[in-house]
PDB file of C-alpha atoms in Angstrom:
ATOM      1  CA  MET Z 451     -15.237   0.974  38.991  1.00 48.00           C
ATOM      2  CA  SER Z 452     -11.937   0.427  41.222  1.00 49.00           C
ATOM      3  CA  PHE Z 453     -10.228  -2.682  42.004  1.00 49.00           C
ATOM      4  CA  GLY Z 454     -11.675  -2.712  45.863  1.00 53.00           C
ATOM      5  CA  ASP Z 455     -15.615  -2.269  44.794  1.00 52.00           C
ATOM      6  CA  PRO Z 456     -17.781  -4.916  45.696  1.00 57.00           C
ATOM      7  CA  ASN Z 457     -19.448  -4.214  42.280  1.00 58.00           C
ATOM      8  CA  PRO Z 458     -21.348  -7.417  40.687  1.00 59.00           C
ATOM      9  CA  ASN Z 459     -20.215  -6.067  37.413  1.00 61.00           C
ATOM     10  CA  ASN Z 460     -16.665  -6.303  38.384  1.00 56.00           C
ATOM     11  CA  PRO Z 461     -15.503  -9.213  36.328  1.00 58.00           C
ATOM     12  CA  TYR Z 462     -12.053  -9.514  38.650  1.00 56.00           C
ATOM     13  CA  GLY Z 463     -14.347 -10.004  41.870  1.00 55.00           C
ATOM     14  CA  GLN Z 464     -12.886  -8.711  45.019  1.00 57.00           C
ATOM     15  CA  GLN Z 465      -9.486  -6.960  45.355  1.00 56.00           C
ATOM     16  CA  GLN Z 466      -6.473  -9.516  45.319  1.00 55.00           C
ATOM     17  CA  PRO Z 467      -4.375  -9.671  48.495  1.00 58.00           C
ATOM     18  CA  GLY Z 468      -0.757  -7.544  48.083  1.00 60.00           C
ATOM     19  CA  TYR Z 469      -2.344  -5.194  45.130  1.00 57.00           C
ATOM     20  CA  PRO Z 470      -2.843  -1.403  46.056  1.00 60.00           C
ATOM     21  CA  GLN Z 471      -6.312   0.155  45.517  1.00 63.00           C
ATOM     22  CA  ALA Z 472      -6.399   2.712  42.858  1.00 59.00           C
ATOM     23  CA  PRO Z 473      -7.529   6.076  44.388  1.00 60.00           C
ATOM     24  CA  GLN Z 474     -10.918   7.173  43.573  1.00 64.00           C
ATOM     25  CA  GLY Z 475     -11.270   9.773  40.796  1.00 61.00           C
ATOM     26  CA  VAL Z 476      -7.604   9.510  39.499  1.00 56.00           C
ATOM     27  CA  PRO Z 477      -7.973   8.778  35.656  1.00 57.00           C
ATOM     28  CA  GLN Z 478      -5.740   5.664  34.943  1.00 57.00           C
ATOM     29  CA  GLN Z 479      -3.301   5.220  32.023  1.00 56.00           C
ATOM     30  CA  GLY Z 480      -2.882   1.866  30.229  1.00 55.00           C
ATOM     31  CA  TYR Z 481       0.179   0.494  28.867  1.00 56.00           C
ATOM     32  CA  GLY Z 482       2.261   1.599  25.938  1.00 53.00           C
ATOM     33  CA  TYR Z 483       3.119   4.846  24.551  1.00 54.00           C
ATOM     34  CA  PRO Z 484       0.559   7.572  25.014  1.00 55.00           C
ATOM     35  CA  GLN Z 485      -1.573   8.130  21.599  1.00 53.00           C
ATOM     36  CA  ALA Z 486      -0.202  10.926  19.501  1.00 50.00           C
ATOM     37  CA  PRO Z 487      -2.304  13.912  18.587  1.00 49.00           C
ATOM     38  CA  PRO Z 488      -3.839  14.091  15.086  1.00 47.00           C
ATOM     39  CA  VAL Z 489      -1.812  15.805  12.733  1.00 46.00           C
ATOM     40  CA  SER Z 490      -3.615  18.769  10.714  1.00 46.00           C
ATOM     41  CA  GLY Z 491      -3.928  18.384   7.165  1.00 44.00           C
ATOM     42  CA  GLY Z 492      -3.777  14.803   7.605  1.00 44.00           C
ATOM     43  CA  ASP Z 493      -6.328  11.841   6.405  1.00 47.00           C
ATOM     44  CA  TYR Z 494      -8.864  13.250   4.656  1.00 50.00           C
ATOM     45  CA  GLY Z 495     -12.059  12.624   6.318  1.00 45.00           C
ATOM     46  CA  GLN Z 496     -11.239  10.725   9.695  1.00 50.00           C
ATOM     47  CA  ALA Z 497     -12.230  12.649  12.688  1.00 42.00           C
ATOM     48  CA  GLY Z 498      -9.832  14.693  14.368  1.00 44.00           C
ATOM     49  CA  TYR Z 499      -7.819  15.510  11.172  1.00 52.00           C
ATOM     50  CA  GLY Z 500      -8.101  18.250   8.689  1.00 62.00           C
ATOM     51  CA  ALA Z 501      -9.751  18.546   5.395  1.00 73.00           C
ATOM     52  CA  ARG Z 502      -8.270  16.692   2.527  1.00 74.00           C
ATOM     53  CA  PRO Z 503      -5.850  19.038   0.334  1.00 88.00           C
ATOM     54  CA  PRO Z 504      -7.093  18.959  -3.305  1.00 94.00           C
ATOM     55  CA  LEU Z 505      -5.910  15.960  -5.276  1.00 95.00           C
ATOM     56  CA  ALA Z 506      -3.422  16.759  -8.008  1.00 94.00           C
ATOM     57  CA  SER Z 507      -4.665  16.404 -11.699  1.00 94.00           C
ATOM     58  CA  TRP Z 508      -3.121  13.785 -14.209  1.00 95.00           C
ATOM     59  CA  GLY Z 509      -1.745  16.721 -16.193  1.00 95.00           C
ATOM     60  CA  ARG Z 510       0.469  18.014 -13.254  1.00 96.00           C
ATOM     61  CA  ARG Z 511       1.614  14.717 -12.502  1.00 95.00           C
ATOM     62  CA  VAL Z 512       2.835  13.925 -15.898  1.00 96.00           C
ATOM     63  CA  GLY Z 513       4.273  17.351 -16.074  1.00 96.00           C
ATOM     64  CA  ALA Z 514       6.290  16.959 -12.636  1.00 96.00           C
ATOM     65  CA  TYR Z 515       7.484  13.105 -14.244  1.00 95.00           C
ATOM     66  CA  LEU Z 516       8.712  14.939 -17.370  1.00 96.00           C
ATOM     67  CA  VAL Z 517      10.444  17.402 -15.546  1.00 96.00           C
ATOM     68  CA  ASP Z 518      12.233  15.181 -13.351  1.00 95.00           C
ATOM     69  CA  ILE Z 519      13.502  13.129 -16.365  1.00 94.00           C
ATOM     70  CA  ILE Z 520      14.782  16.088 -17.872  1.00 96.00           C
ATOM     71  CA  VAL Z 521      16.591  16.870 -14.942  1.00 95.00           C
ATOM     72  CA  LEU Z 522      17.945  13.640 -14.287  1.00 93.00           C
ATOM     73  CA  GLY Z 523      18.511  12.790 -18.064  1.00 94.00           C
ATOM     74  CA  ILE Z 524      20.458  15.834 -19.121  1.00 95.00           C
ATOM     75  CA  PRO Z 525      23.853  15.265 -17.125  1.00 93.00           C
ATOM     76  CA  TYR Z 526      23.340  11.494 -18.080  1.00 93.00           C
ATOM     77  CA  GLY Z 527      23.048  12.223 -21.527  1.00 93.00           C
ATOM     78  CA  VAL Z 528      25.696  14.630 -21.902  1.00 94.00           C
ATOM     79  CA  LEU Z 529      28.281  12.429 -19.908  1.00 94.00           C
ATOM     80  CA  LEU Z 530      27.228   9.594 -22.112  1.00 92.00           C
ATOM     81  CA  GLY Z 531      27.851  11.601 -25.182  1.00 93.00           C
ATOM     82  CA  ILE Z 532      31.299  12.641 -24.357  1.00 94.00           C
ATOM     83  CA  GLY Z 533      32.176   9.495 -22.998  1.00 92.00           C
ATOM     84  CA  GLY Z 534      31.040   7.909 -26.577  1.00 90.00           C
ATOM     85  CA  GLY Z 535      32.735  10.568 -28.426  1.00 91.00           C
ATOM     86  CA  VAL Z 536      36.074  10.256 -26.475  1.00 89.00           C
ATOM     87  CA  GLY Z 537      36.141   6.568 -27.001  1.00 86.00           C
ATOM     88  CA  GLY Z 538      38.483   4.254 -25.208  1.00 89.00           C
ATOM     89  CA  GLY Z 539      39.408   3.753 -21.433  1.00 91.00           C
ATOM     90  CA  ALA Z 540      38.694   7.500 -20.943  1.00 91.00           C
ATOM     91  CA  GLY Z 541      35.490   7.543 -22.886  1.00 91.00           C
ATOM     92  CA  ALA Z 542      34.445   4.299 -20.686  1.00 93.00           C
ATOM     93  CA  ALA Z 543      35.294   6.224 -17.276  1.00 94.00           C
ATOM     94  CA  ILE Z 544      33.348   9.245 -18.498  1.00 93.00           C
ATOM     95  CA  MET Z 545      30.326   7.057 -19.324  1.00 94.00           C
ATOM     96  CA  GLY Z 546      30.502   5.122 -15.858  1.00 94.00           C
ATOM     97  CA  LEU Z 547      30.578   8.872 -14.346  1.00 95.00           C
ATOM     98  CA  GLY Z 548      27.342   9.312 -16.234  1.00 94.00           C
ATOM     99  CA  ILE Z 549      25.736   6.348 -14.635  1.00 95.00           C
ATOM    100  CA  VAL Z 550      26.972   7.167 -11.279  1.00 95.00           C
ATOM    101  CA  VAL Z 551      25.385  10.605 -11.553  1.00 94.00           C
ATOM    102  CA  PHE Z 552      22.305   9.018 -12.877  1.00 95.00           C
ATOM    103  CA  ILE Z 553      22.158   6.617  -9.807  1.00 96.00           C
ATOM    104  CA  GLY Z 554      22.864   9.495  -7.305  1.00 96.00           C
ATOM    105  CA  GLY Z 555      20.097  11.683  -8.821  1.00 95.00           C
ATOM    106  CA  MET Z 556      17.554   8.898  -8.402  1.00 95.00           C
ATOM    107  CA  LEU Z 557      18.581   8.301  -4.832  1.00 96.00           C
ATOM    108  CA  PHE Z 558      18.399  12.161  -4.073  1.00 96.00           C
ATOM    109  CA  LYS Z 559      15.188  12.077  -5.683  1.00 95.00           C
ATOM    110  CA  LEU Z 560      14.017   9.393  -3.591  1.00 95.00           C
ATOM    111  CA  TYR Z 561      15.149  10.831  -0.356  1.00 97.00           C
ATOM    112  CA  LYS Z 562      13.455  14.479  -1.078  1.00 96.00           C
ATOM    113  CA  GLU Z 563      10.053  12.900  -2.174  1.00 95.00           C
ATOM    114  CA  GLY Z 564      10.393  10.605   0.835  1.00 95.00           C
ATOM    115  CA  THR Z 565      11.085  13.214   3.269  1.00 95.00           C
ATOM    116  CA  THR Z 566       9.255  16.396   1.678  1.00 95.00           C
ATOM    117  CA  GLY Z 567       6.901  15.014  -0.615  1.00 94.00           C
ATOM    118  CA  GLN Z 568       8.824  16.710  -3.489  1.00 95.00           C
ATOM    119  CA  TRP Z 569      11.494  17.149  -5.857  1.00 94.00           C
ATOM    120  CA  ILE Z 570      12.039  19.594  -8.485  1.00 95.00           C
ATOM    121  CA  GLY Z 571       9.247  18.320 -10.934  1.00 95.00           C
ATOM    122  CA  LYS Z 572       6.740  18.336  -7.813  1.00 95.00           C
ATOM    123  CA  LYS Z 573       7.971  21.504  -6.175  1.00 95.00           C
ATOM    124  CA  ALA Z 574       7.614  23.182  -9.555  1.00 95.00           C
ATOM    125  CA  LEU Z 575       3.980  22.111 -10.223  1.00 95.00           C
ATOM    126  CA  GLY Z 576       3.026  22.675  -6.855  1.00 95.00           C
ATOM    127  CA  ILE Z 577       1.943  18.978  -6.202  1.00 96.00           C
ATOM    128  CA  SER Z 578       3.365  16.580  -3.160  1.00 96.00           C
ATOM    129  CA  LEU Z 579       3.511  12.939  -2.639  1.00 95.00           C
ATOM    130  CA  LEU Z 580       1.874  11.884   0.638  1.00 95.00           C
ATOM    131  CA  ARG Z 581       0.819   9.065   2.731  1.00 94.00           C
ATOM    132  CA  GLU Z 582      -2.788   8.453   2.191  1.00 92.00           C
ATOM    133  CA  GLN Z 583      -3.376   7.409   6.023  1.00 89.00           C
ATOM    134  CA  ASP Z 584      -2.026  10.561   7.723  1.00 89.00           C
ATOM    135  CA  GLY Z 585      -0.878  13.096   4.937  1.00 90.00           C
ATOM    136  CA  ARG Z 586       2.634  12.810   5.961  1.00 93.00           C
ATOM    137  CA  PRO Z 587       5.481  12.042   3.569  1.00 94.00           C
ATOM    138  CA  LEU Z 588       6.343   8.758   3.134  1.00 94.00           C
ATOM    139  CA  GLY Z 589       9.809   8.089   3.917  1.00 95.00           C
ATOM    140  CA  PHE Z 590      12.618   6.891   1.946  1.00 96.00           C
ATOM    141  CA  GLY Z 591      12.186   3.440   2.119  1.00 95.00           C
ATOM    142  CA  MET Z 592       8.326   3.488   1.105  1.00 96.00           C
ATOM    143  CA  ALA Z 593       9.528   6.041  -1.918  1.00 95.00           C
ATOM    144  CA  PHE Z 594      11.622   3.350  -3.084  1.00 96.00           C
ATOM    145  CA  VAL Z 595       9.110   0.710  -2.838  1.00 96.00           C
ATOM    146  CA  ARG Z 596       6.736   2.977  -4.882  1.00 95.00           C
ATOM    147  CA  GLN Z 597       9.268   3.719  -7.388  1.00 94.00           C
ATOM    148  CA  ILE Z 598       9.795  -0.131  -8.166  1.00 95.00           C
ATOM    149  CA  ALA Z 599       5.623  -0.562  -7.943  1.00 94.00           C
ATOM    150  CA  HIS Z 600       5.906   1.900 -11.176  1.00 93.00           C
ATOM    151  CA  PHE Z 601       6.395  -1.579 -12.862  1.00 94.00           C
ATOM    152  CA  LEU Z 602       2.738  -2.648 -12.032  1.00 92.00           C
ATOM    153  CA  ASP Z 603       1.468   0.752 -13.968  1.00 92.00           C
ATOM    154  CA  SER Z 604       3.569  -0.475 -16.992  1.00 93.00           C
ATOM    155  CA  ILE Z 605       2.966  -4.385 -17.328  1.00 94.00           C
ATOM    156  CA  ALA Z 606      -0.781  -3.861 -18.309  1.00 86.00           C
ATOM    157  CA  CYS Z 607       0.280  -2.002 -21.443  1.00 92.00           C
ATOM    158  CA  TYR Z 608       0.676   1.322 -19.319  1.00 92.00           C
ATOM    159  CA  LEU Z 609      -2.939   1.067 -18.265  1.00 93.00           C
ATOM    160  CA  GLY Z 610      -1.668   2.201 -14.440  1.00 92.00           C
ATOM    161  CA  TRP Z 611      -0.201   5.318 -15.722  1.00 94.00           C
ATOM    162  CA  LEU Z 612      -3.442   6.573 -17.292  1.00 94.00           C
ATOM    163  CA  TRP Z 613      -5.421   5.220 -13.905  1.00 93.00           C
ATOM    164  CA  PRO Z 614      -5.607   8.493 -12.206  1.00 93.00           C
ATOM    165  CA  LEU Z 615      -7.642   9.875 -15.299  1.00 94.00           C
ATOM    166  CA  TRP Z 616     -10.890   8.051 -13.986  1.00 94.00           C
ATOM    167  CA  ASP Z 617      -9.866   7.030 -10.347  1.00 93.00           C
ATOM    168  CA  SER Z 618     -11.699   8.718  -7.455  1.00 92.00           C
ATOM    169  CA  LYS Z 619      -8.353   9.364  -5.531  1.00 93.00           C
ATOM    170  CA  ASN Z 620      -5.986   9.960  -9.011  1.00 93.00           C
ATOM    171  CA  GLN Z 621      -3.851   7.183  -7.782  1.00 94.00           C
ATOM    172  CA  THR Z 622      -2.070   4.827 -10.109  1.00 94.00           C
ATOM    173  CA  PHE Z 623      -1.349   1.136  -9.256  1.00 95.00           C
ATOM    174  CA  ALA Z 624       1.866   2.274  -7.455  1.00 95.00           C
ATOM    175  CA  ASP Z 625      -0.244   4.513  -5.273  1.00 95.00           C
ATOM    176  CA  LYS Z 626      -2.866   2.291  -4.592  1.00 95.00           C
ATOM    177  CA  VAL Z 627      -0.276  -0.530  -3.640  1.00 95.00           C
ATOM    178  CA  CYS Z 628       1.824   1.977  -1.304  1.00 95.00           C
ATOM    179  CA  SER Z 629      -1.020   3.913  -0.087  1.00 94.00           C
ATOM    180  CA  THR Z 630      -0.168   7.324  -1.508  1.00 95.00           C
ATOM    181  CA  VAL Z 631      -1.878  10.367  -2.602  1.00 95.00           C
ATOM    182  CA  VAL Z 632      -0.570  13.250  -4.875  1.00 95.00           C
ATOM    183  CA  VAL Z 633      -1.839  16.690  -3.844  1.00 95.00           C
ATOM    184  CA  ARG Z 634      -1.717  19.996  -4.567  1.00 95.00           C
ATOM    185  CA  VAL Z 635       0.035  22.291  -2.301  1.00 92.00           C
ATOM    186  CA  GLY Z 636       0.869  26.135  -1.630  1.00 77.00           C
TER     187      GLY Z 636
END
């Protein structure tokens, strides 16, 4: 159907004066950005996307969490211990350094999980954190929001941390809120 067709199915009637007629047989593109092609390995059952990667088991997730806690906790604990042992102003400065190192490590962890889906624990255990919608890393901002959303996993007697044991997508409450999944890679 073109603008000049006297087609009775044409909801616009006759062509309006001043508007050129579209050539016959030339495909017309709508407004906005062209649609991006599907990403292979993305979501998980939608047409055009690859197959869902296998979901990570609860044991792998716990193992990765423990590795991350150890990696973040050792420098923090060592600096707090040294600062407490030294005492006084120097001890307080060393303890403050421990806090800065811990916060910096957490921010770096969020950055890596947001951009690559993995940090040390997830990489060691062969799992990755991805958006449920398209299988891509979720970005720093959503990784930060997901970290805050883990509060929901804890407030109901830590039930959210155990939820992946019986959930069909192995998701915690934070994963459900942020629409993320943890999958096996490699």
